[in-house]
XYZ file of C-alpha atoms in Angstrom:
590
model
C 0.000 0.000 0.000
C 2.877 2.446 0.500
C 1.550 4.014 3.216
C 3.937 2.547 6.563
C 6.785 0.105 5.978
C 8.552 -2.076 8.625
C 12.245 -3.684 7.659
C 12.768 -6.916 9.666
C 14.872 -10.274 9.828
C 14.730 -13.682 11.398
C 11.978 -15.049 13.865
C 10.389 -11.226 14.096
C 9.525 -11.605 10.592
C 6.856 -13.845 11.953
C 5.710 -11.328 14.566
C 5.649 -8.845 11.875
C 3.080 -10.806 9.806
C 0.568 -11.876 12.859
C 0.552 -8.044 13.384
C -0.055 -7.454 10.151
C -3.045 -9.783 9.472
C -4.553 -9.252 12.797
C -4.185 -5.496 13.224
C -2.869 -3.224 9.913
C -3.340 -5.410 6.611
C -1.819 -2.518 4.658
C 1.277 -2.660 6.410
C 4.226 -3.144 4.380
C 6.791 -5.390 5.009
C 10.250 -6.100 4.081
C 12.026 -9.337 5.787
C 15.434 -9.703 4.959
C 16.405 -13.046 4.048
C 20.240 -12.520 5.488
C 21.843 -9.567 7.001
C 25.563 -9.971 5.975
C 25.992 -8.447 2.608
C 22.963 -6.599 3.778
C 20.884 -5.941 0.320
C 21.353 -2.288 0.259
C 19.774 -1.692 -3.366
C 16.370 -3.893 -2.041
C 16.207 -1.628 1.066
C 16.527 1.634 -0.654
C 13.688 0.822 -3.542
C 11.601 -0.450 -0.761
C 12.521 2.511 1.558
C 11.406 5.115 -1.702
C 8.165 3.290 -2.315
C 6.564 4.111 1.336
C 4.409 7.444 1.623
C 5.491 7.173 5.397
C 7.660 6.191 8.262
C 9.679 3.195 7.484
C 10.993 1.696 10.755
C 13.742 -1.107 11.644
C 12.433 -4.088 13.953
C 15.562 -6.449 14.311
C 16.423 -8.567 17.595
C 19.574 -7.971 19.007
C 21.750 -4.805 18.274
C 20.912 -2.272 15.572
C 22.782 -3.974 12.934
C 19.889 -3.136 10.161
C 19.033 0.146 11.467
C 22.449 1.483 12.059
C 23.363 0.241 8.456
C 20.209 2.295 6.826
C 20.980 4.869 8.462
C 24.701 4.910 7.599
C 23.494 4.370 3.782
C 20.928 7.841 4.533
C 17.824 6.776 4.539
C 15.454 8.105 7.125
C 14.233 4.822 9.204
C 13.384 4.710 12.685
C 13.725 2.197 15.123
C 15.279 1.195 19.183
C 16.895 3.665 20.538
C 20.562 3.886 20.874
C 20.041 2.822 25.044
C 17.423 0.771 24.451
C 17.431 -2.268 26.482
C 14.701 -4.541 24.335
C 17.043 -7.419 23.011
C 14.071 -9.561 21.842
C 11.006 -8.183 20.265
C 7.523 -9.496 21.767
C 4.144 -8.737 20.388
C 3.313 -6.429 22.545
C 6.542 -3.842 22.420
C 5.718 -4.409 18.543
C 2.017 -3.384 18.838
C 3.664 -0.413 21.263
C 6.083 0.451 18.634
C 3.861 0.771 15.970
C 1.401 2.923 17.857
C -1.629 0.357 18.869
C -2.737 0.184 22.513
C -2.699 -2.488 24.238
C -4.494 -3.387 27.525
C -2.341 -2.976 30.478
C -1.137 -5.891 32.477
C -2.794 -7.768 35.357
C -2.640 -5.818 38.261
C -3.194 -8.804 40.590
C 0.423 -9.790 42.719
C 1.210 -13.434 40.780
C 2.573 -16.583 42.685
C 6.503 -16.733 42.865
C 7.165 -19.895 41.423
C 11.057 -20.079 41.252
C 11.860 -23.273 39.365
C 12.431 -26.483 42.168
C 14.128 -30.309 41.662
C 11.416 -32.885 41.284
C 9.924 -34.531 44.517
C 11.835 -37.462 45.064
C 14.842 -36.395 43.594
C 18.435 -38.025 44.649
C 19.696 -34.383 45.115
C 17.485 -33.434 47.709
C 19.123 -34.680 50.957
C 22.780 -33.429 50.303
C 20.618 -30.201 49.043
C 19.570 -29.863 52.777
C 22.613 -30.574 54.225
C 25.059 -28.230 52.739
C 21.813 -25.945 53.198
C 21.901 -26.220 57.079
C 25.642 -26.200 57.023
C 25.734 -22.805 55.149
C 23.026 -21.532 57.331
C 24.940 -21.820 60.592
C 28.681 -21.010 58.942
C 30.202 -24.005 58.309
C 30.649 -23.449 55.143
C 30.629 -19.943 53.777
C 30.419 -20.290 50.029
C 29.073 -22.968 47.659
C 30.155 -22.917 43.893
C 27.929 -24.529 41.288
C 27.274 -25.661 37.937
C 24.439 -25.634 35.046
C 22.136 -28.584 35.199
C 19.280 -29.887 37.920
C 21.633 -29.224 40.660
C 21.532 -25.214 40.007
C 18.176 -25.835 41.224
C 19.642 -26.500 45.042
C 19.689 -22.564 44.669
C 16.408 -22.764 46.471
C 17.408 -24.694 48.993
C 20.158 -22.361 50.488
C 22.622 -24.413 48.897
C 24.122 -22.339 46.318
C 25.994 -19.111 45.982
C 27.848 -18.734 42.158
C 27.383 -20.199 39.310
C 28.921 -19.466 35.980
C 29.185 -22.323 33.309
C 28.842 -25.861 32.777
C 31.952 -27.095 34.715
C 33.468 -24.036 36.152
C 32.249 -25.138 39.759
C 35.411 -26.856 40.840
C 37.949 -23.952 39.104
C 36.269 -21.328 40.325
C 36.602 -22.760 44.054
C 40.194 -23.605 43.154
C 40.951 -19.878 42.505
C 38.821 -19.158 45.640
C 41.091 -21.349 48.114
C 44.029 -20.115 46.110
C 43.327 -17.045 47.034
C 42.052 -17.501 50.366
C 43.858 -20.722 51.551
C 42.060 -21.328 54.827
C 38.784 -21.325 52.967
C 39.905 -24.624 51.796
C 37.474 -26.060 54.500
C 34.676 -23.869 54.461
C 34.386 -24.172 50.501
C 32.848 -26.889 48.572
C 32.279 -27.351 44.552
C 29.230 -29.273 43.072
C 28.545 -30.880 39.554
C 26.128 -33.288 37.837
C 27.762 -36.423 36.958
C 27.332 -35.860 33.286
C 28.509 -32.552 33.122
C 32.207 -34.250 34.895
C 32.201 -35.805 31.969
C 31.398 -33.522 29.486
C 33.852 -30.716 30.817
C 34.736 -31.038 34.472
C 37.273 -33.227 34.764
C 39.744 -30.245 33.348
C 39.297 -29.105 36.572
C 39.491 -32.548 38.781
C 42.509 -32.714 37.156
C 43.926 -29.382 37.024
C 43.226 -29.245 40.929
C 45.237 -32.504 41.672
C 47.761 -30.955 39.610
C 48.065 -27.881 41.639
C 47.697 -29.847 44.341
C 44.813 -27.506 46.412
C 43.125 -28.968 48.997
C 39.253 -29.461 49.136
C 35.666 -30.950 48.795
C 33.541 -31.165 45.242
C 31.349 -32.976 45.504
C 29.672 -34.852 42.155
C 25.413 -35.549 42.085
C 25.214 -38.821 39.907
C 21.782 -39.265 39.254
C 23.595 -41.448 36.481
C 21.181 -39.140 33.189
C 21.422 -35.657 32.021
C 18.076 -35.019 33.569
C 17.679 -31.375 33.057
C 17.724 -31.478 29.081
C 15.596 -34.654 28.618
C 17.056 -37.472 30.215
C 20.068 -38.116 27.540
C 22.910 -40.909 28.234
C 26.626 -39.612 28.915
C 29.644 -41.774 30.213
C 28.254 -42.178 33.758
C 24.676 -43.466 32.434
C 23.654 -47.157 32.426
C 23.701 -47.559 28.634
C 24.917 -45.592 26.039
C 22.811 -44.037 22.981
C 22.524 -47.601 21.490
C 21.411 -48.607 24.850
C 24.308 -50.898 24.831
C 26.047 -51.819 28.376
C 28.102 -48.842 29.331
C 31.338 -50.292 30.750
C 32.926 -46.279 32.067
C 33.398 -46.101 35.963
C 32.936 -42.300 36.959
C 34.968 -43.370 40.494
C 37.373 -45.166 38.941
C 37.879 -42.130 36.477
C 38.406 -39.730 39.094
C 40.907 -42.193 40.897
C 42.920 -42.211 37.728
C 43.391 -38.909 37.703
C 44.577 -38.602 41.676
C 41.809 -37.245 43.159
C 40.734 -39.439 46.730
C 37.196 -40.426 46.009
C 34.644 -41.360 48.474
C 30.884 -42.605 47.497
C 27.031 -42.255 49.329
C 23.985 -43.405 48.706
C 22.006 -40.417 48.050
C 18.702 -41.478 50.076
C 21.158 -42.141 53.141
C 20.673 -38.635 55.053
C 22.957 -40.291 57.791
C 25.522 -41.371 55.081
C 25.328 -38.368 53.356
C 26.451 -35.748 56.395
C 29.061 -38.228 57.574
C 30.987 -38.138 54.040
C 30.350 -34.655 53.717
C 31.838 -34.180 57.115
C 34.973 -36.265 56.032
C 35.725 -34.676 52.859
C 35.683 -31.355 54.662
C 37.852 -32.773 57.471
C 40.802 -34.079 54.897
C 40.094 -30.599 53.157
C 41.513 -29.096 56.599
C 44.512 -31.753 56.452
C 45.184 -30.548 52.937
C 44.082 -33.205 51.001
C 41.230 -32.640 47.764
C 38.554 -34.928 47.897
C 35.879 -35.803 45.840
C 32.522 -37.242 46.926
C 30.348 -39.046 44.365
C 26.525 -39.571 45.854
C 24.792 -41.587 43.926
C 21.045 -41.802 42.825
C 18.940 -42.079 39.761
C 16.515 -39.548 38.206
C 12.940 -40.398 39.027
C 12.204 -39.948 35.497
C 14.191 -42.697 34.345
C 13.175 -45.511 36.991
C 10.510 -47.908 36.106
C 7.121 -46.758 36.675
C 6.652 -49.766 39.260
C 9.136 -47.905 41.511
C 6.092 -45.031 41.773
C 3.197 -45.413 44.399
C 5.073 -45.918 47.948
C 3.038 -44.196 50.096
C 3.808 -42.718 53.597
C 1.672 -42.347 56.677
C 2.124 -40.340 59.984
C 1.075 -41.760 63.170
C -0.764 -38.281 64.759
C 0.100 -38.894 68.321
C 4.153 -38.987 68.049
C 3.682 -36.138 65.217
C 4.739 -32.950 66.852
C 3.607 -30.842 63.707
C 7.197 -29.267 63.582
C 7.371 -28.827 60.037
C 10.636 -30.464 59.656
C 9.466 -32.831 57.301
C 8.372 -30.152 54.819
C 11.136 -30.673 52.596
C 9.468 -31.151 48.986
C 6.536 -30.052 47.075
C 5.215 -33.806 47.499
C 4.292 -33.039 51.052
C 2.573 -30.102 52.938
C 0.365 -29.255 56.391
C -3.151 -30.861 56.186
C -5.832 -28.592 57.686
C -4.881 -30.169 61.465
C -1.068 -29.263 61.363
C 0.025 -32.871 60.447
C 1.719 -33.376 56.883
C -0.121 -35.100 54.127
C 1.579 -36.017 50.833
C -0.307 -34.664 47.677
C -0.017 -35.919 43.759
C 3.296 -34.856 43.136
C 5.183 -37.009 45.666
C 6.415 -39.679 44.194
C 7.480 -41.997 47.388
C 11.424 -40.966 46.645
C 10.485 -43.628 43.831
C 10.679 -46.878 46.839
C 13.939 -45.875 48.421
C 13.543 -44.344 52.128
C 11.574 -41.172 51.672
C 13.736 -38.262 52.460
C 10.981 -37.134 54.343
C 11.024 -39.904 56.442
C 14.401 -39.662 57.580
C 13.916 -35.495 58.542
C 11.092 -36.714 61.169
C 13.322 -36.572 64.793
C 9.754 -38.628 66.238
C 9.665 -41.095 64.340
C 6.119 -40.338 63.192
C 5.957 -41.255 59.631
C 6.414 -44.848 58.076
C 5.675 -46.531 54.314
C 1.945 -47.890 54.283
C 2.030 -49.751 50.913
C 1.319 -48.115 47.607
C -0.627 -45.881 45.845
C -0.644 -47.394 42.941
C -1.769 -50.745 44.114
C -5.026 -49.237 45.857
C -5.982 -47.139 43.008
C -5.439 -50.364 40.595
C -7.808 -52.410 43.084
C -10.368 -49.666 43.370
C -11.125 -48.883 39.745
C -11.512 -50.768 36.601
C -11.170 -48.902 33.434
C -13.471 -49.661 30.606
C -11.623 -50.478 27.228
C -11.420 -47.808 24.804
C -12.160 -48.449 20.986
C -9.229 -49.267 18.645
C -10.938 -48.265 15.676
C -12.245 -44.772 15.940
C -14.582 -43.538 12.367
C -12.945 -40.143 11.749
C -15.481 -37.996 9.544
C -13.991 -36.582 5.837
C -12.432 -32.980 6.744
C -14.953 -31.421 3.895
C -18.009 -32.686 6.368
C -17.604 -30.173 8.684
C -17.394 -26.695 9.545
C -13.558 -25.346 9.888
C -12.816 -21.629 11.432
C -10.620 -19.857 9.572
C -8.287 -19.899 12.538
C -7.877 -21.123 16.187
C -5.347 -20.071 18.707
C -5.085 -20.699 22.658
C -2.718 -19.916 25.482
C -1.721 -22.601 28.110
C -0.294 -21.594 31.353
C 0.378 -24.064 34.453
C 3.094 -25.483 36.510
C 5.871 -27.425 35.371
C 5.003 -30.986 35.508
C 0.901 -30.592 34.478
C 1.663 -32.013 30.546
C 1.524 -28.710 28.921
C 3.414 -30.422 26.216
C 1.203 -33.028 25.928
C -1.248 -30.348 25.287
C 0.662 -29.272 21.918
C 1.230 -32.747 21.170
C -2.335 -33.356 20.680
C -3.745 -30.141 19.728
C -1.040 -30.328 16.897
C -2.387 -33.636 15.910
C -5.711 -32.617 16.146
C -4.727 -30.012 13.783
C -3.733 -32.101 10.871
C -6.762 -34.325 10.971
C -9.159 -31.559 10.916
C -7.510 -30.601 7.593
C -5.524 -27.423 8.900
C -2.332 -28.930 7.358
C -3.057 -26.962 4.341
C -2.117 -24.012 5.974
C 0.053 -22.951 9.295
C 0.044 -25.201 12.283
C 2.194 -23.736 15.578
C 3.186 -24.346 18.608
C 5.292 -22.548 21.532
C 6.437 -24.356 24.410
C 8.178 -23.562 27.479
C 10.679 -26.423 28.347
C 14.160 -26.974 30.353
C 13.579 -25.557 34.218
C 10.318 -25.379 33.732
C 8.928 -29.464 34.528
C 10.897 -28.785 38.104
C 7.297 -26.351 39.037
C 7.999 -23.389 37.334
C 5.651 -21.240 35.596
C 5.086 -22.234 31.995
C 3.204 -20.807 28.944
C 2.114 -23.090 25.601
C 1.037 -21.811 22.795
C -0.787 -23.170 19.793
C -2.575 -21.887 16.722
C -3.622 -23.355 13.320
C -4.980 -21.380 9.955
C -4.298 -18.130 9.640
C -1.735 -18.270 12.311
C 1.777 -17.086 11.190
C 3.466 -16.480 15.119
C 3.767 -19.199 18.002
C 4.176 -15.755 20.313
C 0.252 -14.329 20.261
C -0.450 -10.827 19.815
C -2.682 -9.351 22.621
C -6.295 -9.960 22.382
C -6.307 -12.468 19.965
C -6.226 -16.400 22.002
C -10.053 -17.912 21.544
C -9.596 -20.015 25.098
C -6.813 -19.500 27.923
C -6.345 -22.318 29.659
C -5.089 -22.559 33.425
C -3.946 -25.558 34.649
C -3.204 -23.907 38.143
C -5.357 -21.645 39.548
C -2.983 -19.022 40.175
C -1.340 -19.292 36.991
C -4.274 -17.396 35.252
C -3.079 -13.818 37.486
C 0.270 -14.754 36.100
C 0.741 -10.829 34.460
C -0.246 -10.275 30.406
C -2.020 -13.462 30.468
C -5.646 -12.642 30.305
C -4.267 -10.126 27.996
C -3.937 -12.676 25.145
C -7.898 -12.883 25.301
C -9.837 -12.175 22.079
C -12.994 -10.321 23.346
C -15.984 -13.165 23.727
C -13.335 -15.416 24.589
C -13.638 -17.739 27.487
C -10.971 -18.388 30.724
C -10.793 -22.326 31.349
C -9.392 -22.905 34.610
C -8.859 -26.071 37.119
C -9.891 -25.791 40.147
C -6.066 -27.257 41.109
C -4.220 -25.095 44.274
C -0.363 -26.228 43.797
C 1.264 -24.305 46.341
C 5.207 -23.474 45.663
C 7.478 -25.087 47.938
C 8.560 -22.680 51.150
C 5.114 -20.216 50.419
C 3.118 -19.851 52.873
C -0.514 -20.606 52.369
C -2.017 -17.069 53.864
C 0.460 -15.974 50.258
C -1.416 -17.924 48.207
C -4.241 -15.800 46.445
C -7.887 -16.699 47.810
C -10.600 -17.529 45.487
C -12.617 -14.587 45.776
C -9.257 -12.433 44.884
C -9.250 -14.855 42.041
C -12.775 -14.192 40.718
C -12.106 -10.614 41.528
C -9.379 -11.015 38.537
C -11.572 -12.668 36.558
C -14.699 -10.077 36.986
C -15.999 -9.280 33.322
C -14.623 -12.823 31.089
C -16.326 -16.057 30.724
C -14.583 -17.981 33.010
C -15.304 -22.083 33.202
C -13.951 -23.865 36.241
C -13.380 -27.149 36.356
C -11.531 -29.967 38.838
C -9.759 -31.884 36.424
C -7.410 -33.310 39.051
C -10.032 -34.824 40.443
C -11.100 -36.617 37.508
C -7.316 -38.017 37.317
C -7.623 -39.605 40.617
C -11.218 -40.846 40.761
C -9.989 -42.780 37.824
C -7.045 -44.480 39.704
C -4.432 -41.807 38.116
C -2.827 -41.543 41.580
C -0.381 -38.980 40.033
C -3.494 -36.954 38.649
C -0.965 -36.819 34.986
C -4.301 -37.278 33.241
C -5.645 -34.036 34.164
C -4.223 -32.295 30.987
C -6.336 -34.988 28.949
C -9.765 -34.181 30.958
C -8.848 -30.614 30.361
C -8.733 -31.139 26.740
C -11.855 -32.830 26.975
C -13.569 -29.759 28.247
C -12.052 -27.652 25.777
C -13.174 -29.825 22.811
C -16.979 -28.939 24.627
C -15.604 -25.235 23.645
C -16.229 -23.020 20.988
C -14.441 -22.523 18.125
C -12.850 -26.052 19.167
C -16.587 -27.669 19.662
C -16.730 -27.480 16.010
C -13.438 -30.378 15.148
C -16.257 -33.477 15.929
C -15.298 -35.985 18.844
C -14.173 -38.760 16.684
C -11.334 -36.733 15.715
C -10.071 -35.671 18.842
C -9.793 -38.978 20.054
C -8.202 -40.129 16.605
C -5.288 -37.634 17.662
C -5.173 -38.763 21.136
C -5.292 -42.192 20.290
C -2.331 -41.256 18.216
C -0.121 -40.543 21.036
C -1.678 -43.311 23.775
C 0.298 -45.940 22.660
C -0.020 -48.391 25.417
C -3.357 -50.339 25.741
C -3.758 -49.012 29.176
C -2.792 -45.565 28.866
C -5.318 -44.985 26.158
C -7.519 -46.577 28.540
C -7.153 -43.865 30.961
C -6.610 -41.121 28.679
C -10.033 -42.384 26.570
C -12.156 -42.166 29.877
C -10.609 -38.935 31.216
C -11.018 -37.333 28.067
C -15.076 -38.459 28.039
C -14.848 -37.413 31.488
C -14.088 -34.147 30.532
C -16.415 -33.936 27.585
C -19.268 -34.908 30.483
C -18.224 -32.355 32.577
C -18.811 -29.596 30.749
C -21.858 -30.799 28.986
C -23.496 -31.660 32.506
């Protein structure tokens, strides 16, 4: 149209266009294909065909911009100070001159990213915790992975790069030699491999004195649950014959081992390394565990119990977001605690009364109590020209890490193709890494005339809350076309350490919410009335519900649960997943 031209590169290119179709159709735009040559001739013809202001929206630093500029032409763009490194929707829409609705005013839950309930880190976690609490130790150097997650526990002071822990406390007792005590290193077993045994071995060499101490939980857990040297089985899943211990050994470095569900095992190795540390010797201490999320699924289910009259309500044994204060003071263990997968619950082991014991399994009660009905193999998907297709749909998913948002785009994506949307654009954003340790999280998906996985303000048809709380989580109910509707689970998941009088009340919920269409639902519920003791088929109740929805009530039932049969593999799990899915469905109809 020549009236307003915008020069852009890269991923904003697809910002650029969702503006465009949603908000100023007669926008141009010019996205540069590569930026070094930049194509100077191309940007000055398209630069003297706009009536208007031609303006520069590149990530990063001014590259474009400063080049146009350099070349005279009259562009605008960031300001020399400005401190917007990555372009969002909504600093575009600002940009460009379009209002957008301000941000939810209501204080959201701090949710700072935690290790898994159950995990093998949590006891030492504790330990150096208390032991950096009362002095003992006075600074603990880390390393990228699960175990820069310890952070909440008190148990963590730098951390730089993936295997700097142990040289950067190196230089420390170099520098301060009767630290050499008070110090300690960690690192994940699979990072030592990858890039810290430069360090194990450049400390032995230098011969300084100290304690790092190495979390095997035997899988790079933090990135997906990948094999390295210290795993099981390598990527063939072949035998892996590499000794991490026997490694270190070779390189000179005294190596002790614990178990790391031993809490009494753990402080007394701790307390030795630190002890030869004094004497001038460097040690390294190996505790060893597994990731939950690579033991077998029949390690799940060990439930705990406390006996109510030695229970002194201290507290002490709220150590993980498995467990919390029932409405008497004693603990109870919720959906997320996973037993410490059948070794002795670190909980356990914290109680100084000897109130709480293993009572059996979880699993084995809910498998006694309810019988699922079989779901159909053969499911009669309709022709996509038999129904009614909108021209576009688009949704917003926020929970907490661990709820399946994921599995959301998995099957939304799926659901996609089979309602013919192939044809055209299918996306999906997803929040991953940190975020399945309970962290806040945001998925996104959108199919037809969709060209961004980031949405523009005021455009989602449905926001979906897994978590209550998650729906005040600020610029959320932003992304809300008007007409739209709020779909929310009636699911409290309070963060670890947060005190419950913090947690926003329902009515200062529904205050929020005043003004949208708002439909509640207890999905988690559903999960465990049908023997889901985890509740990790809440996600597919949810979608259930959502399929009751419009625009999604228009993609017929038969293919929904062609896509979700597409992922259930397993006999069983498509059992479940079939009947929470209906159970949604009934929910919302009823």
């Amino acid at each position: 149209a020549g009236r307003r031209g915008v020069i852009t590169c890269g991923a904003t290119t697809l910002l650029m266009r969702e503006y465009k179709e949603r908000f100023d159709p007669d926008l141009d735009i010019l996205s540069v294909a590569f930026t070094n040559p930049l194509p100077m001739e191309r940007i000055r013809a398209f630069c003297a065909s706009i009536k208007g202001e031609v303006s520069v929206i590149e990530d990063g630093y001014r590259f474009i911009q400063e080049a146009c500029l350099a070349a005279g032409l009259n562009v605008s763009g960031k300001d020399a100070l400005s401190p917007v490194t990555e372009w969002t929707p909504e600093r575009i829409a600002a940009f460009l001159g379009r209002k957008t609705k301000a941000g939810t005013p209501a204080p959201s839950v701090p949710r700072p990213p935690m290790i898994c309930a159950g995990c093998p880190y949590r006891l030492a976690a504790l330990h150096l915790g208390k032991l950096h609490k009362r002095g003992d130790i006075e600074a603990i150097f880390g390393d990228i992975g699960c175990n820069t997650l310890i952070k909440g526990l008190n148990a963590l002071d730098v951390n730089l790069c993936m295997g700097a822990s142990e040289a950067i406390r190196m230089g420390y007792v170099l520098s301060k030699p009767e630290a050499a005590a008070r110090c300690v290193s960690i690192i994940g077993d699979g990072t030592e491999c990858h890039s810290g045994m430069d360090a194990t071995r450049n400390t032995v060499f230098r011969q300084v004195p100290g304690l790092k101490i190495v979390l095997d939980n035997e899988w790079i857990a933090m990135t997906g649950g990948q094999p390295s040297p210290s795993s099981p089985c390598n990527l063939a899943g072949q035998p892996n014959a590499f000794r991490l211990d026997e490694a270190l050994k070779s390189q000179g470095a005294h190596v002790i081992t614990a178990d790391a569900y031993d809490k009494a095992e753990i402080e007394a190795r701790v307390e030795e390394g630190l002890k030869l540390a004094a004497e001038g010797l460097f040690t390294i201490l190996i505790i060893r565990g597994t990731c939950i999320r690579k033991v077998p699924a029949s390690a799940y289910g060990q439930k705990l119990a406390v006996d109510k009259e030695l229970c002194r309500k201290c507290g002490r044994c709220h150590i993980c977001p498995g467990i919390e204060a029932s409405e008497d003071g004693t603990p109870r263990w919720n959906n997320l605690c996973s037993g410490c997968v059948s070794r002795t619950p670190a909980c356990l082991q914290m109680c100084p009364f000897k109130a709480l014991s293993v009572a059996g399994s979880n699993t084995e009660t809910a498998l006694e109590t309810v019988t699922l009905p079989h779901a159909p193999e053969v499911i009669d998907v309709p022709p996509v020209d038999s129904f009614r297709r909108p021209p576009r749909l688009s949704l917003a998913i926020r929970g907490v890490g661990g709820q399946g948002n994921l599995f959301f785009g998995k099957v939304l994506a799926q659901v996609a193709f089979l309602a013919g949307y192939d044809d055209r654009n299918i996306l999906k954003g997803e929040t991953h890494g940190m975020a399945q340790m309970g962290g806040p999280v945001i998925s996104t998906f959108g199919c037809g005339e969709v060209f961004s996985p980031a949405l523009v303000p005021g455009t989602a048809n449905v926001l979906i809350a897994m978590e209550k709380a998650e729906v005040l989580r600020p610029g959320f109910l932003d992304l809300l076309e008007p007409g739209g509707t709020v779909l929310m689970a009636d699911t409290r998941i309070l963060p670890h350490g947060l005190k419950p009088e913090a947690y926003p009340s329902d009515e200062a919920i529904a205050a929020q919410l005043e003004g949208y269409r708002v439909v509640s639902v207890d999905v988690l519920s559903i999960a465990l009335n049908l023997g889901d003791p985890k509740g990790r088929c809440a996600n597919v109740a949810m979608l259930g519900v959502l399929s009751t929805l419009p625009p999604f009530d228009v993609v017929p039932e038969a293919v929904w649960l062609q896509a979700l049969r597409g992922i259930s593999r397993k006999p069983a799990l498509w059992d479940l997943n079939h009947a929470a899915f209906m159970a949604g469905r009934g929910m919302q109809k009823g």
